Coordinates of C-alpha atoms in Angstrom, one line a residue:
X1 CA -51.2 15.3 22.2
X2 CA -50.2 12.9 24.8
X3 CA -51.3 9.4 23.8
X4 CA -49.1 7.2 26.1
X5 CA -49.0 8.4 29.7
X6 CA -46.8 6.6 32.2
X7 CA -47.9 6.8 35.8
X8 CA -45.8 5.4 38.7
X9 CA -48.3 4.7 41.6
X10 CA -47.6 3.8 45.2
X11 CA -50.9 4.1 46.9
X12 CA -50.2 7.5 48.5
X13 CA -52.5 10.5 48.4
X14 CA -50.0 12.3 46.2
X15 CA -49.8 9.4 43.8
X16 CA -53.5 9.2 43.5
X17 CA -53.6 13.1 42.6
X18 CA -51.0 12.2 40.0
X19 CA -53.2 9.5 38.6
X20 CA -56.3 11.6 38.4
X21 CA -54.3 14.4 36.6
X22 CA -53.0 11.6 34.1
X23 CA -56.4 10.3 33.5
X24 CA -57.8 13.7 32.8
X25 CA -55.0 14.4 30.2
X26 CA -55.7 10.9 28.6
X27 CA -59.4 11.6 28.5
X28 CA -58.9 14.9 26.7
X29 CA -56.3 13.5 24.3
X30 CA -57.8 10.1 23.6
X31 CA -54.7 8.5 25.2
X32 CA -54.0 5.6 27.4
X33 CA -52.0 5.1 30.7
X34 CA -49.7 2.5 31.8
X35 CA -49.6 2.3 35.6
X36 CA -46.4 1.0 37.2
X37 CA -45.4 0.2 40.7
X38 CA -41.8 -0.5 41.8
X39 CA -41.5 -3.3 44.4
X40 CA -38.5 -2.3 46.3
X41 CA -37.7 -5.4 48.0
X42 CA -35.1 -3.7 50.2
X43 CA -37.7 -1.4 51.7
X44 CA -39.4 -4.5 53.2
X45 CA -36.1 -5.9 54.9
X46 CA -35.2 -5.1 58.4
X47 CA -31.5 -6.1 58.1
X48 CA -32.0 -8.8 60.8
X49 CA -34.3 -11.3 59.0
X50 CA -35.7 -12.1 55.7
X51 CA -38.6 -14.3 55.1
X52 CA -40.5 -15.3 52.1
X53 CA -43.6 -14.3 54.1
X54 CA -42.5 -10.7 54.0
X55 CA -41.6 -10.6 50.4
X56 CA -45.0 -12.3 49.6
X57 CA -46.8 -9.6 51.6
X58 CA -45.0 -6.9 49.8
X59 CA -45.9 -8.5 46.4
X60 CA -49.6 -8.6 47.5
X61 CA -49.5 -4.8 48.6
X62 CA -47.9 -4.0 45.2
X63 CA -50.4 -5.8 43.2
X64 CA -53.2 -4.1 45.2
X65 CA -51.9 -0.8 44.5
X66 CA -51.9 -1.5 40.9
X67 CA -55.3 -3.2 40.9
X68 CA -56.7 -0.1 42.8
X69 CA -55.3 2.3 40.3
X70 CA -56.5 0.2 37.4
X71 CA -59.9 0.3 38.8
X72 CA -59.9 4.0 38.9
X73 CA -58.7 4.3 35.4
X74 CA -61.5 1.9 34.1
X75 CA -64.0 4.0 36.0
X76 CA -62.7 7.0 34.3
X77 CA -63.1 5.3 30.9
X78 CA -59.4 5.5 30.1
X79 CA -57.7 2.3 28.5
X80 CA -55.0 1.3 31.0
X81 CA -52.7 -1.5 31.8
X82 CA -50.3 -2.2 34.7
X83 CA -46.7 -3.4 35.2
X84 CA -45.1 -4.5 38.4
X85 CA -41.4 -3.6 38.3
X86 CA -39.4 -5.9 40.5
X87 CA -35.6 -5.3 40.2
X88 CA -33.9 -5.6 43.6
X89 CA -31.8 -2.6 44.3
X90 CA -33.1 -0.7 41.2
X91 CA -33.7 3.0 41.7
X92 CA -37.1 4.3 40.9
X93 CA -36.1 6.9 38.5
X94 CA -34.0 4.5 36.5
X95 CA -36.8 2.0 36.3
X96 CA -39.3 4.5 35.3
X97 CA -37.0 5.9 32.7
X98 CA -36.4 2.5 31.2
X99 CA -40.1 1.7 31.2
X100 CA -40.9 5.1 29.4
X101 CA -38.4 4.2 26.7
X102 CA -39.5 0.7 26.2
X103 CA -43.3 1.5 26.3
X104 CA -42.5 4.7 24.1
X105 CA -44.3 7.0 26.5
X106 CA -45.1 10.5 25.5
X107 CA -45.4 11.8 29.2
X108 CA -44.6 10.7 32.7
X109 CA -47.0 12.0 35.4
X110 CA -45.5 11.5 39.0
X111 CA -46.6 12.7 42.4
X112 CA -43.9 14.9 44.2
X113 CA -43.9 12.8 47.3
X114 CA -44.6 9.2 47.8
X115 CA -44.1 6.4 50.3
X116 CA -40.4 6.0 49.8
X117 CA -37.7 7.0 52.1
X118 CA -37.1 10.3 53.7
X119 CA -38.8 13.4 52.0
X120 CA -36.9 16.1 50.4
X121 CA -37.6 19.8 51.1
X122 CA -39.0 20.4 47.6
X123 CA -39.5 17.0 46.1
X124 CA -39.5 13.3 47.1
X125 CA -36.3 11.5 46.1
X126 CA -38.2 9.3 43.7
X127 CA -39.9 12.2 41.8
X128 CA -36.6 14.1 41.6
X129 CA -35.0 11.0 40.0
X130 CA -37.7 10.8 37.5
X131 CA -37.6 14.5 36.7
X132 CA -33.8 14.3 36.0
X133 CA -33.6 11.1 34.1
X134 CA -36.9 10.7 32.1
X135 CA -36.5 10.8 28.4
X136 CA -39.9 12.5 27.9
X137 CA -41.7 15.5 29.5
X138 CA -42.7 14.9 33.1
X139 CA -45.7 16.4 34.8
X140 CA -45.0 16.6 38.7
X141 CA -48.2 16.9 40.7
X142 CA -47.9 18.5 44.2
X143 CA -48.8 16.6 47.2
X144 CA -50.5 19.9 48.7
X145 CA -51.5 23.2 47.4
X146 CA -49.0 25.9 48.4
X147 CA -50.1 28.2 51.2

């Protein structure tokens, strides 16, 4: 059913739950996953100073997030690759939407809350953007079980 599953990852617990769900779907359907991480450079800037050391640390963190997720996919026996999305000022939903189109994804699996910005009451702002903009079905995985 779903052969190409796009999974935004950020290293959070909710993102990890979404990754596990995507890997289960890929295993059942004989599919593959593409793991993406958005390096939001603006999230690492204080407004007072900018150093290449800060940006380098952000890139290293981003690559570690992708490498860790790829290791989980390989351990699950699911074909996977990674892509670091690095467009200063780009919104997560727009970047995931564009990647879903370019990669011809069948499904996007996203955690409802991640490591970005202030949480919304029902959904994180990044997940909400993905739900509104994605050109394919989106599976939103909850951070916690209700109740």
